[in-house]
Short mmCIF file of the C-alpha atoms (twelve columns), coordinates in Angstrom:
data_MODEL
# 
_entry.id   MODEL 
# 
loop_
_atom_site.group_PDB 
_atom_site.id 
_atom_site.type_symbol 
_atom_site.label_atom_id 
_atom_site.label_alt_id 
_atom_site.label_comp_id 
_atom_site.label_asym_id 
_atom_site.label_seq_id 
_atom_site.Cartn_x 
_atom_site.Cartn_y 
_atom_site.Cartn_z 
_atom_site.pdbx_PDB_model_num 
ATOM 1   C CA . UNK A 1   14.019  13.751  26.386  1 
ATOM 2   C CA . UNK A 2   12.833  15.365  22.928  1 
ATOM 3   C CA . UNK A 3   15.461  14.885  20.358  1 
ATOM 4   C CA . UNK A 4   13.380  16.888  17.725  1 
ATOM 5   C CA . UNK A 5   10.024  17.732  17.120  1 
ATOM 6   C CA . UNK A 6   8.122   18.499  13.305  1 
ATOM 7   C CA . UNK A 7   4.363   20.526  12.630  1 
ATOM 8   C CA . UNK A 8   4.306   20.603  9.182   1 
ATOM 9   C CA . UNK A 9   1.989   17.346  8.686   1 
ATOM 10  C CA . UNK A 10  -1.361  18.104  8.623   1 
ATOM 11  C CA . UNK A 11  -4.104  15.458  9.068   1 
ATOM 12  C CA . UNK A 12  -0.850  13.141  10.074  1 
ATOM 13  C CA . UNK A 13  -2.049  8.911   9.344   1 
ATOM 14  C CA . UNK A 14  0.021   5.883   9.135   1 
ATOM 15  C CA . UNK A 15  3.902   5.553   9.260   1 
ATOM 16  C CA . UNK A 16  6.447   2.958   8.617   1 
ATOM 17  C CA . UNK A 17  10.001  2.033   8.868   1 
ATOM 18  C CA . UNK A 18  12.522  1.368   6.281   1 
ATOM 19  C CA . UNK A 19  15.917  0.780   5.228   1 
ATOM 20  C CA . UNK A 20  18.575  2.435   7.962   1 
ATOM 21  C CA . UNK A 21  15.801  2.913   10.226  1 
ATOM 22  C CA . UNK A 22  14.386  5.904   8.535   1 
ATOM 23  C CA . UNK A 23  10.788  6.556   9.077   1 
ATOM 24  C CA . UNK A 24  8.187   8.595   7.478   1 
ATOM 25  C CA . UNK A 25  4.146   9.427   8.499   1 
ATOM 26  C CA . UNK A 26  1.735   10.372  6.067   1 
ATOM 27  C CA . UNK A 27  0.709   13.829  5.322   1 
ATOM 28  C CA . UNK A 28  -2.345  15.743  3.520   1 
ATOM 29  C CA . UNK A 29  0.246   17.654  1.820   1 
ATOM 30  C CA . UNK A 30  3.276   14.576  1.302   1 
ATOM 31  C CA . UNK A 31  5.245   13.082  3.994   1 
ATOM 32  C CA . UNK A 32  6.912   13.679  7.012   1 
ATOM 33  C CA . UNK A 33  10.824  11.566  6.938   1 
ATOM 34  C CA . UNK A 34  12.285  11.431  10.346  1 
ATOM 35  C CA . UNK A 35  15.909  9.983   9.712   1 
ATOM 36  C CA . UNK A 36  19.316  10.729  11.606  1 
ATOM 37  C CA . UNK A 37  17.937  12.382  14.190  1 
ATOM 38  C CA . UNK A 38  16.084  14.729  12.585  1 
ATOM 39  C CA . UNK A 39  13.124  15.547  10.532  1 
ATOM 40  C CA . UNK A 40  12.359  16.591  6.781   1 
ATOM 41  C CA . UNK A 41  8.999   17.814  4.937   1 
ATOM 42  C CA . UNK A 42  8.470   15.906  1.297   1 
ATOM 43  C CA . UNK A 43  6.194   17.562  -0.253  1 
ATOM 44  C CA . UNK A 44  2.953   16.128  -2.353  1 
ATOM 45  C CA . UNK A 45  3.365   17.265  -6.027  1 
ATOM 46  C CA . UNK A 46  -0.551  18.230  -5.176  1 
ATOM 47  C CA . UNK A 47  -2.516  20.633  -3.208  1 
ATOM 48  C CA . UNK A 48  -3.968  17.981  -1.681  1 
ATOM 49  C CA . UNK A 49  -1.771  15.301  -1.843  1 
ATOM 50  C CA . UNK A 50  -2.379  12.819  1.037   1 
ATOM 51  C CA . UNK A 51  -0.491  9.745   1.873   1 
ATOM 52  C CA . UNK A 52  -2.022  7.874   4.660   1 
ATOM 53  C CA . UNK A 53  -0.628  4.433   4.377   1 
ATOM 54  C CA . UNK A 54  3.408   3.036   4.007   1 
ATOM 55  C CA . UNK A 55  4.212   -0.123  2.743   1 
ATOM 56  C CA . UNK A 56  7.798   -0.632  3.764   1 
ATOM 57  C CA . UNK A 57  10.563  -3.342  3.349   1 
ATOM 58  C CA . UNK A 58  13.243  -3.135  5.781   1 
ATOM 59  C CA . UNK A 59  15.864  -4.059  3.124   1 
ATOM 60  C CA . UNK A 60  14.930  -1.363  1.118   1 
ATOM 61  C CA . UNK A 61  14.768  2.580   1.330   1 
ATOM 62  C CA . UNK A 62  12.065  2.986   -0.666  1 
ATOM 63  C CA . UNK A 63  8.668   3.605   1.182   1 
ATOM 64  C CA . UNK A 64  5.311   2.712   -0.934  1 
ATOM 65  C CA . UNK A 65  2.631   4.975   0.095   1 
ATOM 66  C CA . UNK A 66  -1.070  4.996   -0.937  1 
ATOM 67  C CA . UNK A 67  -2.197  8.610   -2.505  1 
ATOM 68  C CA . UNK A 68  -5.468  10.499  -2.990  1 
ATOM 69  C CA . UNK A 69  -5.504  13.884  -4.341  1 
ATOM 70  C CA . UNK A 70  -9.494  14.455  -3.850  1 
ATOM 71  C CA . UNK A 71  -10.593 15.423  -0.221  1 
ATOM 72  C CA . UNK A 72  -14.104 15.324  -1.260  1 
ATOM 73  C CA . UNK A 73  -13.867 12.067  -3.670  1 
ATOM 74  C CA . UNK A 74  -16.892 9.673   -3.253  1 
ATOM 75  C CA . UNK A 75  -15.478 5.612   -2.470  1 
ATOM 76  C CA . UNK A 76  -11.999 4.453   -1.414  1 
ATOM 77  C CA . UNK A 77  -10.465 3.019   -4.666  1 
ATOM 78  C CA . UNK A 78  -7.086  4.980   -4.928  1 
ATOM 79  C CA . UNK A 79  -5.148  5.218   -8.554  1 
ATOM 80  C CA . UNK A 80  -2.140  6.174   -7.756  1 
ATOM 81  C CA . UNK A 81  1.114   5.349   -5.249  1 
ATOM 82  C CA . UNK A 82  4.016   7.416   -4.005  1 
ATOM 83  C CA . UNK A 83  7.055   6.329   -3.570  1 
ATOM 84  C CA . UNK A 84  9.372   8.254   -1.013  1 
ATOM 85  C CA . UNK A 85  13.045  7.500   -1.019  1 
ATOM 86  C CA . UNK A 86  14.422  8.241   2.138   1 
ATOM 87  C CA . UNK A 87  18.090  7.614   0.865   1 
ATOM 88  C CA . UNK A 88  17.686  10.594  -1.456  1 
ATOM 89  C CA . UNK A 89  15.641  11.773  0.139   1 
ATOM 90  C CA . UNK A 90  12.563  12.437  -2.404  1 
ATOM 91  C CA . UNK A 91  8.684   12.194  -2.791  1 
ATOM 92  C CA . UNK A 92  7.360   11.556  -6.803  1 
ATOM 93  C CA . UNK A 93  4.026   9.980   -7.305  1 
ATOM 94  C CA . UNK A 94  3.112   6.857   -10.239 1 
ATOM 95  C CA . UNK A 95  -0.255  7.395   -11.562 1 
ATOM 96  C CA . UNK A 96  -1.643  3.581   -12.333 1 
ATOM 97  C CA . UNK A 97  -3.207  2.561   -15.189 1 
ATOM 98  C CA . UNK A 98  -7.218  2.957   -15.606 1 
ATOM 99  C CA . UNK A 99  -7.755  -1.022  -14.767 1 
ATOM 100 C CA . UNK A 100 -5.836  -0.893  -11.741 1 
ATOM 101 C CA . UNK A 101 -7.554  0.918   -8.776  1 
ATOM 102 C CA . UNK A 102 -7.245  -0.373  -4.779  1 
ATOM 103 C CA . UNK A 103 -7.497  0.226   -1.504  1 
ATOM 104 C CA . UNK A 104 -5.558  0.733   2.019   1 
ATOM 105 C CA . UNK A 105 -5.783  -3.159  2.543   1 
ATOM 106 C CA . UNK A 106 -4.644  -3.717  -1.079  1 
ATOM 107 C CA . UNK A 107 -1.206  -3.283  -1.418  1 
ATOM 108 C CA . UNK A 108 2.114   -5.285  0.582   1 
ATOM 109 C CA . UNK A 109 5.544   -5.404  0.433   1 
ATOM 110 C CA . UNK A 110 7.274   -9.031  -1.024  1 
ATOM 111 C CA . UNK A 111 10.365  -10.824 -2.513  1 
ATOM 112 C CA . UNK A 112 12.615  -8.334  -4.037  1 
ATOM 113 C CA . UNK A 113 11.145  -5.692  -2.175  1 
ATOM 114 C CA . UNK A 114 8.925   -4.906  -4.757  1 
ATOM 115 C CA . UNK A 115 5.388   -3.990  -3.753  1 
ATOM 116 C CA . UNK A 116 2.173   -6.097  -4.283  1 
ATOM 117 C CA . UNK A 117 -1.226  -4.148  -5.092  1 
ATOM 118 C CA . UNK A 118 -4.388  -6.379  -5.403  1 
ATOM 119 C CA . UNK A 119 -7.070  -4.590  -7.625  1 
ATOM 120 C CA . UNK A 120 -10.427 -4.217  -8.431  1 
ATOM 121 C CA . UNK A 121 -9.458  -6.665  -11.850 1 
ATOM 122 C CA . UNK A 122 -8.686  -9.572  -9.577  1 
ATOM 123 C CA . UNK A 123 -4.959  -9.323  -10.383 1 
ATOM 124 C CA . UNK A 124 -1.863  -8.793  -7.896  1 
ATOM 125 C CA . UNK A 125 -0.046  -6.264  -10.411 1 
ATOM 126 C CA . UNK A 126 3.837   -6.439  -9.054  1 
ATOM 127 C CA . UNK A 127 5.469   -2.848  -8.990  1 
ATOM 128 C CA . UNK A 128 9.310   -2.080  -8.831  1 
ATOM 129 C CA . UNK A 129 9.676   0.859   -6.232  1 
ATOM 130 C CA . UNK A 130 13.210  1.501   -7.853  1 
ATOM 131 C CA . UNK A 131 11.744  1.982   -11.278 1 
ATOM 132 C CA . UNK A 132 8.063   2.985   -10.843 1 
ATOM 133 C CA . UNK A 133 6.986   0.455   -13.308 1 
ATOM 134 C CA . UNK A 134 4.211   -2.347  -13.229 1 
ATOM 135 C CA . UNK A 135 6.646   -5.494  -14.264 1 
ATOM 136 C CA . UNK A 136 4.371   -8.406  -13.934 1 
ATOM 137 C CA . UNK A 137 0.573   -9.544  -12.691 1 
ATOM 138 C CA . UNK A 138 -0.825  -12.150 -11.151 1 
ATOM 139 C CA . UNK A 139 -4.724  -13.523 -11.159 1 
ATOM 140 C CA . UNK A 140 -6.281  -14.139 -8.281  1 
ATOM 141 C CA . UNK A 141 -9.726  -13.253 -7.567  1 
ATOM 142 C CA . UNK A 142 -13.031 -12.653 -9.809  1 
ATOM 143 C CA . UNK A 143 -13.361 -8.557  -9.950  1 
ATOM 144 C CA . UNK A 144 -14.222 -6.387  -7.093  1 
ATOM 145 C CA . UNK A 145 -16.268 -3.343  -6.465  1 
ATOM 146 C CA . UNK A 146 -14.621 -0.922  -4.190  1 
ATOM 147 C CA . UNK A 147 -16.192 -0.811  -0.547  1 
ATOM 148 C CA . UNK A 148 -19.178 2.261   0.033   1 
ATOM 149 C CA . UNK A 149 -17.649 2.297   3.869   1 
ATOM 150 C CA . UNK A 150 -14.236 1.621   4.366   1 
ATOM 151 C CA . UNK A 151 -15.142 -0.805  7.153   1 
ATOM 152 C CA . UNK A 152 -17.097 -3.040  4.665   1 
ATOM 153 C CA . UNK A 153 -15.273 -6.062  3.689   1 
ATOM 154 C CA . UNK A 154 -13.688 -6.324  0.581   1 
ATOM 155 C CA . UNK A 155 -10.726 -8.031  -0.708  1 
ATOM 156 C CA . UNK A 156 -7.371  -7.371  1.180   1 
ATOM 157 C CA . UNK A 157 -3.969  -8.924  0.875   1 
ATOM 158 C CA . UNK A 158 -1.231  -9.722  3.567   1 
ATOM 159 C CA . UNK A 159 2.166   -11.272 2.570   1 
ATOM 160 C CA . UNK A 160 4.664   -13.630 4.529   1 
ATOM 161 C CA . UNK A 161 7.973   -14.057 3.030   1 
ATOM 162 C CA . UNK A 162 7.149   -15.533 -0.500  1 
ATOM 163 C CA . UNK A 163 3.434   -16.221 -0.114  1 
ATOM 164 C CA . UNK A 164 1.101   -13.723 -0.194  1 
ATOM 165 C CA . UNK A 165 -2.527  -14.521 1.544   1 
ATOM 166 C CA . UNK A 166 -6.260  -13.008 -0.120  1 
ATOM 167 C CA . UNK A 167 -9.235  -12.523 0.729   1 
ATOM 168 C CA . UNK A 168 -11.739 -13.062 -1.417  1 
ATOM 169 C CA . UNK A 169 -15.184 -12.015 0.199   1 
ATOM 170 C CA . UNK A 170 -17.795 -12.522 -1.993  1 
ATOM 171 C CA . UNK A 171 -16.960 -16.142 -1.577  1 
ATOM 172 C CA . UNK A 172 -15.632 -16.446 2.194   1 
ATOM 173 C CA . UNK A 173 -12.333 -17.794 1.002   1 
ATOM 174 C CA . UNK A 174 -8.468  -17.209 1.666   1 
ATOM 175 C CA . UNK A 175 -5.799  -18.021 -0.889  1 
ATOM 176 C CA . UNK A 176 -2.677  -18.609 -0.576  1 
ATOM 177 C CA . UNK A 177 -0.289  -17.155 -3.608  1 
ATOM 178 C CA . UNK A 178 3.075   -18.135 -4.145  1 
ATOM 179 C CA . UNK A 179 4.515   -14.576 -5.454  1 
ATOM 180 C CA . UNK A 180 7.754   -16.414 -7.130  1 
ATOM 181 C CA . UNK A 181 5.882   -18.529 -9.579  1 
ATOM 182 C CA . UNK A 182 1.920   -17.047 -9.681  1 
ATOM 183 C CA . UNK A 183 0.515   -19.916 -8.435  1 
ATOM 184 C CA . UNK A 184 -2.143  -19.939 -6.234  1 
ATOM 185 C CA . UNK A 185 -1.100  -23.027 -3.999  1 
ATOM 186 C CA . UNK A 186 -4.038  -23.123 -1.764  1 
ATOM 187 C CA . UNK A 187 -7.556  -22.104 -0.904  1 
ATOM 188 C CA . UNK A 188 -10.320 -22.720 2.247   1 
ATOM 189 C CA . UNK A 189 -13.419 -21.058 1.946   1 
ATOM 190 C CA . UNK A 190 -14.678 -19.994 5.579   1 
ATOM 191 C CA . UNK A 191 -17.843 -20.194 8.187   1 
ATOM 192 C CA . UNK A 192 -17.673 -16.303 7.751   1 
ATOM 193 C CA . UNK A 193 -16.852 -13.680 5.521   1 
ATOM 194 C CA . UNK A 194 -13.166 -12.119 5.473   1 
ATOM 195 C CA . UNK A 195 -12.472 -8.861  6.087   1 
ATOM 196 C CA . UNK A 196 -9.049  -8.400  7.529   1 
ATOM 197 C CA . UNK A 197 -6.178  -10.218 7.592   1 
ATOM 198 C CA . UNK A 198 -3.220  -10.429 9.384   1 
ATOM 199 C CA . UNK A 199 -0.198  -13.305 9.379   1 
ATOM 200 C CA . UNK A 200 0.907   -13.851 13.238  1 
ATOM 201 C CA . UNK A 201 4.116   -15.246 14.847  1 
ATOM 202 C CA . UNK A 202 5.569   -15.073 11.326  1 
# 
């Protein structure tokens, strides 16, 4: 049976779980929380404010969401985040700084529950959800070009407990990154080039 029912998310892409089992799917214009049996409009501080991807821990109730505020913007490097609260519940969105620019296969949730976004400078730059700040980095790979097509492979990042695993396609290799100390612990460069990644039976 329907326990509720929303139809105030336009262009509606991606969702995610976090903390109490509160969920939220993206919006054109914010994001749609669905929590306690019932469901509540966030609005984008934008226009067009669109928020297609959550990054979620389920410790935490803090959802990271990608952002693009351009409908008609050339490229899929994004420069900003949102982060939704679903405790308070609230929507405010963290403009990045000018060297830091990814994609929808860029960014992962970690230890602490902080977020990890892999940019176009090769670094993993670590962001508290809780604060909105940057609070460390981590190099990885040489710098990227964002993809003309999304489908085209460029670098993407997946995490498993402590290690996060990147792909580095411009020279078929994986590396493995251990997110407590920075190191990169391992690396295999492959018969093919990587384009997604995923960790199974984790």
């Amino acid at each position: 049976s329907e326990i509720s029912s929303n139809k105030k998310c336009p262009g509606i892409h991606g969702e995610g779980t976090a903390k109490d089992e509160a969920v939220v799917f993206g919006c054109e214009d914010g994001a749609l929380l669905y929590r306690d049996g019932a469901f509540e409009k966030l609005d984008a501080p934008d226009e067009f404010g669109r928020m297609g991807n959550a990054y979620v821990s389920e410790t935490s109730p803090v959802v990271v969401g990608d952002y693009k505020t351009d409908p008609d913007a050339e490229g899929y490097l994004l420069d900003a985040v949102t982060l939704i609260d679903t405790a308070s519940p609230s929507l405010r969105v963290v403009d990045l700084p000018d060297d830091v620019q990814y994609t929808f296969r860029d960014v992962a949730r970690g230890p602490g529950d902080r977020a990890y976004i892999l940019s176009t400078d090769g670094n993993i730059h670590v962001l508290d959800p809780e604060s909105g700040e940057l609070v460390d980095e981590i190099p990885v790979v040489e710098p990227w070009e964002g993809p003309v097509e999304w489908q085209d492979a460029h670098p993407a990042i997946t995490v498993d407990g402590d290690v996060a695993y990147v792909t580095e396609p411009a020279t078929s290799s994986v590396h493995a990154v251990d997110l407590t100390t920075g190191r990169i612990t391992a690396t295999t460069e492959l018969d093919a080039v990587p384009n997604e990644i995923a960790v199974a039976g984790s």
